[in-house]
Amino acid sequence: MTDTLTPVLTANWDQPDSFTLDGYKRTGGYQALPKALAMAPDDVIAAVKAGSLRGRGGAGFPTGMKWSFIPQNDGKPHYLTVNADESEPGTCKDVPLMMANPHVLIEGAIITCYAIRASHAFIYVRGEVLHTIRRLQLAAAQAYEAGYLGKNILGSGFDLELIVHAGAGAYICGEETALLTSLEGYRGLPRNRPPFPAVEGLYASPTVINNVESISSVPSIIANGSDWFADLGTEKSKGYGIFSLSGHVKTPGQYEAPLGITLRELLELSGGMRGGRRLKFWTAGGSSAGILTDEHLDMPMDFESVAAAGSGLGTRSVQIFDETTCVVGAVLRWTEFYQHESCGKCTPCREGTFWLVRLLDRLEHGQGTDGDIEKMLDVCDNITGRAFCALGDSATPPITSAVHYFRDEFIQHHKEGGCPFDPAASTLWGDS
Ligand SMILES: Cc1cc2nc3c(=O)[nH]c(=O)nc-3n(C[C@H](O)[C@H](O)[C@H](O)COP(=O)(O)O)c2cc1C
Ligand code: SF4
């Protein structure tokens, strides 16, 4: 069973010095870089395209295609911005990756900048993860000292400056245009698109924005070849990815596997449900995608299959909830997050998330009315597709999917005057 896993980015995590330059090099690190520098930049882009790497930050946009949108010979500076603002509930892959293996991200960033002809790269990290920021700063300093960053990298004539930038801690700053605005020193609010960042991004210059895991996957494609990468995964979702398991599972953590692995397989690898309890609901792609149930245990976790099931692969944050969990309470908690993180720029999201929390809260506490479920769905309908950015759209699938699968539980809360679940039973310190 364990050969279902494909440790690449996580391969050296159990080494005590995995985060150092020596530790990374000992396990094959910085071998892709000279190979890439010996190629023409366009050939590097072609290799990533041929590997069919799709963005690991949520939307699954083809990475090589994104790079090829950067206009060439335009006389403008080009930038790479690595999105390391990871903060969606349940999403926990980029921070552990940067903690354990920051050099793979730096090597990927250097190769990417070479391909898109950028001489400045920024890693925009969520401000709260100070320990991770320190790791990245140390790794960047080591890379400069070893000649992987700075002027004339490995004698190739290619120059690159890398800046580790700490954000102030706002979920909206993970939205790519808000990230750029924040990086420029303004309040992190989303911008209109078009113009897209590839044309007018950071400081109004062509900019590639990619997720930490997307950029970190690049060295393995260059080192092992596009075919190696494309042979992993499913027909349209190639390669491997980190699946972060949390919640009511015996051994939570990061499991790196080919796209298309099923929850049943992941549960076998992680020791199963805690206390042998029944799976009630789960997310395949974080709180922004709709919840799924035990009828989806054998669904391949690739972009297409999860979308066909009405949810999304997102960031592969697999949050697992057993039968002790109140679905209304869980959805309320997520919705409180979206209300708190709404930047307030547009009315549907700012007002809608406020009212969704009020409705869910009174249902959870037995003060709801007969019409609350329909009212909630109506508010969701008025946010979806009408919000300025994807944060608003992300707030509604947990609610609509929960009502779809567990409408009776919502009604029960209302009819029985409150939540029928014992909150202590669903805590993680209960039993395992
Ligand atoms: C509210 C919001 C938060 C986001 N947060 C992140 C994040 O923390 N990290 C990330 O890589 N992408 C995040 N995204 C997606 C980015 O906008 C963007 O699609 C992604 O960084 C592109 O990288 P990729 O093509 O490598 O996936 C977020 C999107 C939204 C709407
Ligand atoms: S949907 Fe509107 S209010 Fe919500 S975060 Fe985006 S821009 Fe801000």
Short mmCIF file of C-alpha atoms and ligand atoms in Angstrom, two decimals:
data_model
loop_
_atom_site.label_atom_id
_atom_site.label_comp_id
_atom_site.label_asym_id
_atom_site.label_seq_id
_atom_site.Cartn_x
_atom_site.Cartn_y
_atom_site.Cartn_z
CA MET A 1 0.00 0.00 0.00
CA THR A 2 2.76 2.44 0.91
CA ASP A 3 4.08 2.42 -2.65
CA THR A 4 0.94 4.42 -3.45
CA LEU A 5 2.90 7.35 -2.06
CA THR A 6 5.34 9.23 -4.28
CA PRO A 7 7.55 11.25 -1.97
CA VAL A 8 9.32 13.91 -4.01
CA LEU A 9 8.93 17.25 -2.24
CA THR A 10 8.52 15.44 1.07
CA ALA A 11 11.24 12.83 0.45
CA ASN A 12 13.82 14.37 2.78
CA TRP A 13 11.48 15.67 5.50
CA ASP A 14 12.62 13.04 8.00
CA GLN A 15 16.25 14.19 7.73
CA PRO A 16 17.14 16.49 10.64
CA ASP A 17 18.93 18.94 8.34
CA SER A 18 16.50 18.78 5.40
CA PHE A 19 16.06 22.57 5.51
CA THR A 20 19.76 23.36 5.10
CA LEU A 21 21.70 23.70 1.88
CA ASP A 22 23.86 20.67 2.73
CA GLY A 23 20.84 18.55 3.62
CA TYR A 24 19.07 19.49 0.38
CA LYS A 25 22.12 18.88 -1.80
CA ARG A 26 22.81 15.51 -0.15
CA THR A 27 19.37 14.33 -1.34
CA GLY A 28 19.79 15.52 -4.93
CA GLY A 29 19.04 19.22 -4.52
CA TYR A 30 20.29 21.89 -6.95
CA GLN A 31 20.91 19.30 -9.68
CA ALA A 32 18.06 20.56 -11.85
CA LEU A 33 19.35 24.15 -11.85
CA PRO A 34 22.52 23.66 -13.96
CA LYS A 35 20.47 21.48 -16.31
CA ALA A 36 17.89 24.26 -16.73
CA LEU A 37 20.53 26.96 -17.17
CA ALA A 38 22.03 24.92 -20.02
CA MET A 39 18.67 24.94 -21.80
CA ALA A 40 17.11 27.86 -23.71
CA PRO A 41 14.50 29.62 -21.52
CA ASP A 42 11.73 28.69 -23.96
CA ASP A 43 12.75 25.03 -23.71
CA VAL A 44 12.31 25.19 -19.94
CA ILE A 45 8.80 26.54 -20.47
CA ALA A 46 8.17 23.79 -23.03
CA ALA A 47 9.34 21.12 -20.57
CA VAL A 48 6.93 22.33 -17.89
CA LYS A 49 4.15 22.46 -20.48
CA ALA A 50 4.98 18.92 -21.65
CA GLY A 51 4.86 17.68 -18.05
CA SER A 52 1.34 19.17 -17.84
CA LEU A 53 1.93 20.69 -14.42
CA ARG A 54 -1.21 22.44 -13.25
CA GLY A 55 -1.18 25.10 -10.54
CA ARG A 56 -1.23 23.67 -7.04
CA GLY A 57 -2.72 26.84 -5.47
CA GLY A 58 -6.33 25.87 -6.09
CA ALA A 59 -7.50 26.64 -9.60
CA GLY A 60 -5.30 24.13 -11.44
CA PHE A 61 -4.33 26.49 -14.27
CA PRO A 62 -1.57 25.03 -16.51
CA THR A 63 1.70 26.44 -15.19
CA GLY A 64 3.73 26.36 -18.42
CA MET A 65 0.93 28.12 -20.27
CA LYS A 66 0.83 30.84 -17.60
CA TRP A 67 4.57 31.39 -18.05
CA SER A 68 4.21 31.61 -21.82
CA PHE A 69 1.79 34.55 -21.45
CA ILE A 70 4.68 36.76 -20.30
CA PRO A 71 5.47 38.99 -23.29
CA GLN A 72 9.08 38.72 -24.44
CA ASN A 73 11.38 41.50 -25.65
CA ASP A 74 8.95 44.08 -24.27
CA GLY A 75 11.70 46.06 -22.58
CA LYS A 76 9.93 45.81 -19.21
CA PRO A 77 11.17 44.06 -16.10
CA HIS A 78 9.48 40.71 -15.43
CA TYR A 79 8.68 39.41 -11.97
CA LEU A 80 7.96 36.11 -10.28
CA THR A 81 5.79 36.24 -7.19
CA VAL A 82 5.46 33.05 -5.19
CA ASN A 83 2.15 32.85 -3.37
CA ALA A 84 3.03 31.61 0.11
CA ASP A 85 0.06 33.17 1.89
CA GLU A 86 -1.47 29.77 2.72
CA SER A 87 -4.33 30.32 5.15
CA GLU A 88 -7.53 28.64 4.05
CA PRO A 89 -9.04 26.48 6.79
CA GLY A 90 -7.58 22.98 6.49
CA THR A 91 -4.91 23.91 3.97
CA CYS A 92 -1.57 22.90 5.33
CA LYS A 93 1.01 21.97 2.72
CA ASP A 94 2.99 25.07 1.76
CA VAL A 95 4.00 26.01 5.29
CA PRO A 96 5.32 22.51 6.18
CA LEU A 97 6.99 22.33 2.78
CA MET A 98 8.79 25.65 3.30
CA MET A 99 9.74 24.63 6.84
CA ALA A 100 11.20 21.26 5.88
CA ASN A 101 12.44 21.92 2.37
CA PRO A 102 12.79 25.66 1.59
CA HIS A 103 15.59 25.10 -0.93
CA VAL A 104 13.34 23.18 -3.33
CA LEU A 105 11.19 26.31 -3.56
CA ILE A 106 14.24 28.50 -4.09
CA GLU A 107 15.61 26.18 -6.77
CA GLY A 108 12.21 26.18 -8.47
CA ALA A 109 12.01 29.97 -8.28
CA ILE A 110 15.44 30.38 -9.90
CA ILE A 111 14.51 28.02 -12.76
CA THR A 112 11.16 29.78 -13.23
CA CYS A 113 12.76 33.23 -13.34
CA TYR A 114 15.29 32.00 -15.88
CA ALA A 115 12.43 30.68 -18.03
CA ILE A 116 10.32 33.84 -17.90
CA ARG A 117 13.36 36.16 -18.06
CA ALA A 118 12.79 37.72 -14.64
CA SER A 119 15.59 39.14 -12.54
CA HIS A 120 13.52 39.63 -9.36
CA ALA A 121 11.53 37.04 -7.44
CA PHE A 122 9.36 37.64 -4.38
CA ILE A 123 8.12 35.03 -1.95
CA TYR A 124 5.05 36.53 -0.28
CA VAL A 125 4.66 34.64 3.00
CA ARG A 126 1.85 34.87 5.49
CA GLY A 127 3.14 37.06 8.33
CA GLU A 128 2.03 34.81 11.20
CA VAL A 129 4.34 31.95 10.23
CA LEU A 130 7.46 33.63 11.56
CA HIS A 131 9.29 30.31 11.98
CA THR A 132 8.79 29.62 8.26
CA ILE A 133 9.90 33.11 7.28
CA ARG A 134 13.12 32.59 9.24
CA ARG A 135 13.72 29.27 7.50
CA LEU A 136 13.23 30.89 4.09
CA GLN A 137 15.52 33.77 4.97
CA LEU A 138 18.22 31.35 6.10
CA ALA A 139 17.82 29.28 2.94
CA ALA A 140 17.97 32.40 0.74
CA ALA A 141 21.15 33.55 2.50
CA GLN A 142 22.72 30.12 1.98
CA ALA A 143 21.71 30.12 -1.69
CA TYR A 144 23.27 33.58 -2.20
CA GLU A 145 26.48 32.43 -0.52
CA ALA A 146 26.66 29.31 -2.70
CA GLY A 147 26.21 31.35 -5.91
CA TYR A 148 22.70 30.07 -6.70
CA LEU A 149 21.31 33.59 -6.29
CA GLY A 150 22.77 36.99 -7.11
CA LYS A 151 24.95 37.88 -10.10
CA ASN A 152 26.04 35.45 -12.80
CA ILE A 153 24.44 32.35 -11.27
CA LEU A 154 26.71 29.31 -11.71
CA GLY A 155 28.63 31.27 -14.36
CA SER A 156 25.59 31.35 -16.67
CA GLY A 157 25.34 35.13 -16.96
CA PHE A 158 21.86 34.98 -15.40
CA ASP A 159 21.23 37.34 -12.44
CA LEU A 160 18.47 36.97 -9.87
CA GLU A 161 17.56 38.79 -6.65
CA LEU A 162 15.15 36.98 -4.32
CA ILE A 163 13.14 38.81 -1.67
CA VAL A 164 11.28 37.05 1.16
CA HIS A 165 8.36 39.35 1.98
CA ALA A 166 6.17 38.92 5.07
CA GLY A 167 2.51 39.81 4.64
CA ALA A 168 0.45 41.09 7.56
CA GLY A 169 -1.82 38.05 7.74
CA ALA A 170 -4.97 38.38 5.64
CA TYR A 171 -6.60 35.58 3.67
CA ILE A 172 -7.53 38.01 0.88
CA CYS A 173 -3.82 38.66 0.25
CA GLY A 174 -3.64 35.12 -1.14
CA GLU A 175 -5.89 36.27 -4.00
CA GLU A 176 -3.32 37.03 -6.63
CA THR A 177 -4.20 40.63 -7.45
CA ALA A 178 -4.66 41.56 -3.76
CA LEU A 179 -1.26 39.97 -3.14
CA LEU A 180 0.34 42.24 -5.74
CA THR A 181 -1.37 45.31 -4.29
CA SER A 182 -0.15 44.37 -0.81
CA LEU A 183 3.37 43.69 -2.09
CA GLU A 184 3.41 47.19 -3.58
CA GLY A 185 2.73 48.56 -0.10
CA TYR A 186 -0.99 49.29 -0.35
CA ARG A 187 -3.93 47.74 1.48
CA GLY A 188 -4.46 44.24 0.06
CA LEU A 189 -7.58 44.66 -2.06
CA PRO A 190 -8.26 42.72 -5.27
CA ARG A 191 -7.89 44.46 -8.63
CA ASN A 192 -9.93 44.26 -11.80
CA ARG A 193 -8.87 41.68 -14.38
CA PRO A 194 -8.07 42.34 -17.21
CA PRO A 195 -5.36 43.46 -17.28
CA PHE A 196 -4.07 40.12 -16.07
CA PRO A 197 -0.84 39.99 -14.04
CA ALA A 198 1.03 38.39 -16.97
CA VAL A 199 0.57 41.70 -18.81
CA GLU A 200 0.29 44.23 -15.97
CA GLY A 201 1.18 42.74 -12.61
CA LEU A 202 3.63 43.91 -9.99
CA TYR A 203 4.56 47.58 -10.56
CA ALA A 204 2.49 47.35 -13.78
CA SER A 205 4.99 44.91 -15.29
CA PRO A 206 4.52 41.33 -16.54
CA THR A 207 4.33 39.04 -13.52
CA VAL A 208 3.92 35.33 -12.96
CA ILE A 209 2.17 34.35 -9.72
CA ASN A 210 2.42 30.74 -8.71
CA ASN A 211 1.76 28.72 -5.62
CA VAL A 212 4.65 27.42 -3.48
CA GLU A 213 4.00 23.80 -4.41
CA SER A 214 3.71 24.61 -8.15
CA ILE A 215 7.13 26.28 -8.17
CA SER A 216 8.61 23.58 -5.95
CA SER A 217 7.50 20.91 -8.43
CA VAL A 218 9.53 22.47 -11.24
CA PRO A 219 13.00 21.09 -10.28
CA SER A 220 11.65 17.52 -10.31
CA ILE A 221 10.27 18.00 -13.84
CA ILE A 222 13.59 19.36 -15.11
CA ALA A 223 15.65 16.73 -13.26
CA ASN A 224 13.54 13.67 -14.13
CA GLY A 225 11.97 14.79 -17.39
CA SER A 226 8.49 15.81 -18.49
CA ASP A 227 7.51 12.22 -19.31
CA TRP A 228 8.30 11.07 -15.78
CA PHE A 229 5.97 13.73 -14.38
CA ALA A 230 3.25 13.20 -16.98
CA ASP A 231 3.28 9.44 -16.33
CA LEU A 232 2.06 10.11 -12.79
CA GLY A 233 -1.54 11.04 -12.06
CA THR A 234 -4.60 10.74 -14.25
CA GLU A 235 -5.41 11.64 -17.84
CA LYS A 236 -5.81 15.39 -17.34
CA SER A 237 -4.41 15.82 -13.84
CA LYS A 238 -0.75 14.88 -14.07
CA GLY A 239 1.94 14.49 -11.49
CA TYR A 240 1.97 14.21 -7.73
CA GLY A 241 0.71 16.47 -4.99
CA ILE A 242 0.67 16.87 -1.24
CA PHE A 243 -2.61 15.78 0.36
CA SER A 244 -3.00 17.25 3.86
CA LEU A 245 -5.13 15.09 6.10
CA SER A 246 -6.63 16.62 9.21
CA GLY A 247 -9.49 16.02 11.61
CA HIS A 248 -10.88 12.70 12.77
CA VAL A 249 -8.23 10.49 11.25
CA LYS A 250 -5.73 8.37 13.18
CA THR A 251 -2.57 9.82 11.65
CA PRO A 252 -3.10 13.30 10.27
CA GLY A 253 -0.35 14.85 8.18
CA GLN A 254 0.94 15.41 4.67
CA TYR A 255 0.75 12.49 2.24
CA GLU A 256 2.41 12.99 -1.14
CA ALA A 257 0.78 10.88 -3.82
CA PRO A 258 -0.11 10.92 -7.51
CA LEU A 259 -3.23 12.95 -8.33
CA GLY A 260 -6.13 10.55 -8.55
CA ILE A 261 -5.56 8.77 -5.24
CA THR A 262 -8.84 8.10 -3.44
CA LEU A 263 -9.88 8.96 0.09
CA ARG A 264 -10.25 5.25 0.82
CA GLU A 265 -6.55 4.76 -0.04
CA LEU A 266 -5.51 7.80 1.99
CA LEU A 267 -7.48 6.53 4.98
CA GLU A 268 -5.74 3.15 4.72
CA LEU A 269 -2.37 4.89 4.65
CA SER A 270 -3.25 7.05 7.62
CA GLY A 271 -4.60 4.31 9.88
CA GLY A 272 -8.29 4.98 9.21
CA MET A 273 -10.89 6.95 11.12
CA ARG A 274 -10.13 7.66 14.78
CA GLY A 275 -11.75 5.14 17.10
CA GLY A 276 -13.04 3.21 14.06
CA ARG A 277 -15.91 5.68 13.77
CA ARG A 278 -17.97 6.29 10.64
CA LEU A 279 -16.98 8.98 8.14
CA LYS A 280 -19.71 11.60 8.01
CA PHE A 281 -18.38 14.26 5.64
CA TRP A 282 -15.09 15.57 4.30
CA THR A 283 -13.51 18.12 2.03
CA ALA A 284 -11.25 17.24 -0.88
CA GLY A 285 -10.04 20.78 -1.47
CA GLY A 286 -10.43 22.88 1.64
CA SER A 287 -13.34 24.83 2.99
CA SER A 288 -13.91 26.67 -0.29
CA ALA A 289 -15.12 23.57 -2.07
CA GLY A 290 -18.33 21.80 -1.25
CA ILE A 291 -18.33 18.99 1.29
CA LEU A 292 -18.47 15.35 0.24
CA THR A 293 -19.68 12.21 2.00
CA ASP A 294 -18.84 8.52 2.27
CA GLU A 295 -20.40 7.97 -1.15
CA HIS A 296 -17.25 9.64 -2.54
CA LEU A 297 -14.71 7.36 -0.83
CA ASP A 298 -13.62 5.86 -4.16
CA MET A 299 -13.68 9.06 -6.21
CA PRO A 300 -10.26 9.71 -7.78
CA MET A 301 -8.90 12.93 -6.34
CA ASP A 302 -8.07 14.70 -9.56
CA PHE A 303 -9.36 18.03 -10.86
CA GLU A 304 -11.99 16.51 -13.14
CA SER A 305 -13.47 13.84 -10.86
CA VAL A 306 -13.80 16.11 -7.84
CA ALA A 307 -15.43 18.83 -9.98
CA ALA A 308 -17.82 16.25 -11.44
CA ALA A 309 -18.85 15.36 -7.88
CA GLY A 310 -19.82 19.01 -7.34
CA SER A 311 -16.77 20.01 -5.31
CA GLY A 312 -13.19 21.00 -6.14
CA LEU A 313 -9.69 19.57 -5.73
CA GLY A 314 -8.50 23.01 -4.58
CA THR A 315 -5.45 22.68 -2.36
CA ARG A 316 -6.00 19.01 -1.51
CA SER A 317 -6.75 19.86 2.09
CA VAL A 318 -8.59 16.77 3.17
CA GLN A 319 -10.53 17.60 6.33
CA ILE A 320 -12.21 14.54 7.76
CA PHE A 321 -15.24 14.64 10.05
CA ASP A 322 -16.75 11.63 11.78
CA GLU A 323 -20.30 11.02 12.98
CA THR A 324 -19.76 13.02 16.18
CA THR A 325 -19.57 16.27 14.20
CA CYS A 326 -22.43 18.71 13.83
CA VAL A 327 -22.47 19.79 10.18
CA VAL A 328 -24.27 23.05 11.01
CA GLY A 329 -21.58 23.94 13.56
CA ALA A 330 -18.77 23.09 11.16
CA VAL A 331 -20.27 25.17 8.37
CA LEU A 332 -20.92 28.04 10.79
CA ARG A 333 -17.25 28.02 11.78
CA TRP A 334 -16.09 28.16 8.16
CA THR A 335 -18.57 30.92 7.37
CA GLU A 336 -17.33 32.97 10.32
CA PHE A 337 -13.89 32.72 8.74
CA TYR A 338 -15.15 34.06 5.39
CA GLN A 339 -17.04 36.88 7.08
CA HIS A 340 -13.94 37.83 9.05
CA GLU A 341 -11.68 37.68 6.00
CA SER A 342 -14.03 39.46 3.57
CA CYS A 343 -12.17 42.59 2.55
CA GLY A 344 -15.41 44.56 2.32
CA LYS A 345 -14.84 45.92 -1.16
CA CYS A 346 -18.02 44.52 -2.69
CA THR A 347 -21.55 44.33 -1.27
CA PRO A 348 -22.55 40.71 -2.01
CA CYS A 349 -19.61 39.29 -0.07
CA ARG A 350 -19.39 41.91 2.68
CA GLU A 351 -23.12 41.88 3.51
CA GLY A 352 -23.83 38.31 2.41
CA THR A 353 -21.25 36.64 4.63
CA PHE A 354 -22.46 38.79 7.56
CA TRP A 355 -26.04 37.56 7.13
CA LEU A 356 -24.99 33.94 6.51
CA VAL A 357 -23.23 33.89 9.86
CA ARG A 358 -26.31 35.36 11.58
CA LEU A 359 -28.60 32.74 9.97
CA LEU A 360 -26.33 29.79 10.70
CA ASP A 361 -25.69 30.95 14.23
CA ARG A 362 -29.36 31.14 15.10
CA LEU A 363 -30.05 27.76 13.48
CA GLU A 364 -27.21 26.19 15.43
CA HIS A 365 -28.55 27.63 18.66
CA GLY A 366 -32.17 26.66 18.11
CA GLN A 367 -33.43 30.15 17.37
CA GLY A 368 -34.04 29.63 13.66
CA THR A 369 -37.30 29.91 11.78
CA ASP A 370 -39.01 27.74 9.17
CA GLY A 371 -37.76 29.90 6.34
CA ASP A 372 -34.10 30.14 7.39
CA ILE A 373 -32.75 27.35 5.22
CA GLU A 374 -34.30 28.82 2.06
CA LYS A 375 -33.21 32.33 3.07
CA MET A 376 -29.66 31.08 3.51
CA LEU A 377 -29.69 29.43 0.08
CA ASP A 378 -31.08 32.66 -1.39
CA VAL A 379 -28.23 34.70 0.16
CA CYS A 380 -25.74 32.15 -1.25
CA ASP A 381 -27.35 32.53 -4.65
CA ASN A 382 -26.93 36.29 -4.44
CA ILE A 383 -23.21 36.02 -3.63
CA THR A 384 -22.21 33.36 -6.15
CA GLY A 385 -21.16 34.90 -9.44
CA ARG A 386 -21.83 38.42 -8.17
CA ALA A 387 -18.84 38.95 -5.92
CA PHE A 388 -15.81 40.93 -7.09
CA CYS A 389 -13.33 38.15 -6.39
CA ALA A 390 -13.31 34.44 -5.67
CA LEU A 391 -13.40 34.85 -1.89
CA GLY A 392 -17.12 35.59 -2.05
CA ASP A 393 -17.77 32.62 -4.32
CA SER A 394 -15.78 30.42 -1.95
CA ALA A 395 -17.99 31.20 1.01
CA THR A 396 -21.11 29.53 -0.34
CA PRO A 397 -20.27 25.92 -1.43
CA PRO A 398 -19.83 24.64 2.14
CA ILE A 399 -23.36 25.86 2.95
CA THR A 400 -25.12 24.75 -0.23
CA SER A 401 -23.46 21.33 -0.18
CA ALA A 402 -24.18 20.83 3.53
CA VAL A 403 -27.87 21.60 2.96
CA HIS A 404 -27.83 19.27 -0.06
CA TYR A 405 -26.49 16.29 1.93
CA PHE A 406 -27.76 17.07 5.44
CA ARG A 407 -30.94 19.14 5.11
CA ASP A 408 -32.62 16.98 7.77
CA GLU A 409 -29.92 17.90 10.26
CA PHE A 410 -30.54 21.61 9.68
CA ILE A 411 -34.28 21.03 10.19
CA GLN A 412 -33.58 18.98 13.32
CA HIS A 413 -31.66 21.91 14.84
CA HIS A 414 -34.63 24.15 14.26
CA LYS A 415 -37.31 21.70 15.35
CA GLU A 416 -35.49 20.46 18.45
CA GLY A 417 -34.48 23.92 19.60
CA GLY A 418 -30.72 23.56 19.23
CA CYS A 419 -27.78 21.38 18.42
CA PRO A 420 -28.28 17.66 19.18
CA PHE A 421 -24.54 16.93 19.22
CA ASP A 422 -22.18 16.80 22.17
CA PRO A 423 -19.41 19.26 21.20
CA ALA A 424 -16.92 17.46 23.46
CA ALA A 425 -17.30 14.23 21.47
CA SER A 426 -15.97 15.80 18.28
CA THR A 427 -12.91 17.38 19.85
CA LEU A 428 -9.61 15.95 18.68
CA TRP A 429 -8.37 15.18 22.16
CA GLY A 430 -11.43 12.96 22.80
CA ASP A 431 -10.03 9.66 21.57
CA SER A 432 -8.08 8.33 18.67
C1 LIG B 1 -9.30 34.54 -1.22
C2 LIG B 1 -8.27 33.77 -1.96
C3 LIG B 1 -7.15 33.30 -1.28
C4 LIG B 1 -6.16 32.60 -1.96
N1 LIG B 1 -5.09 32.16 -1.26
C5 LIG B 1 -4.09 31.52 -1.91
C6 LIG B 1 -2.93 31.11 -1.21
O1 LIG B 1 -2.80 31.29 -0.01
N2 LIG B 1 -1.95 30.47 -1.92
C7 LIG B 1 -2.07 30.26 -3.28
O2 LIG B 1 -1.15 29.73 -3.89
N3 LIG B 1 -3.16 30.63 -3.95
C8 LIG B 1 -4.16 31.27 -3.31
N4 LIG B 1 -5.25 31.69 -4.02
C9 LIG B 1 -5.28 31.47 -5.49
C10 LIG B 1 -4.45 32.57 -6.18
O3 LIG B 1 -5.31 33.66 -6.47
C11 LIG B 1 -3.82 32.08 -7.48
O4 LIG B 1 -4.79 31.47 -8.25
C12 LIG B 1 -2.67 31.11 -7.27
O5 LIG B 1 -1.69 31.63 -6.41
C13 LIG B 1 -2.04 30.79 -8.61
O6 LIG B 1 -1.00 29.86 -8.45
P1 LIG B 1 -0.98 28.46 -9.22
O7 LIG B 1 -1.36 28.73 -10.63
O8 LIG B 1 0.40 27.98 -9.04
O9 LIG B 1 -2.00 27.59 -8.54
C14 LIG B 1 -6.28 32.37 -3.35
C15 LIG B 1 -7.41 32.84 -4.04
C16 LIG B 1 -8.40 33.52 -3.34
C17 LIG B 1 -9.59 34.01 -4.09
S1 SF4 B 2 -15.63 39.08 -2.86
FE1 SF4 B 2 -15.65 41.33 -2.64
S2 SF4 B 2 -15.71 41.80 -0.43
FE2 SF4 B 2 -15.24 39.60 -0.71
S3 SF4 B 2 -13.02 39.57 -0.55
FE3 SF4 B 2 -13.51 39.70 -2.74
S4 SF4 B 2 -13.57 41.88 -3.22
FE4 SF4 B 2 -13.56 41.69 -0.99
#
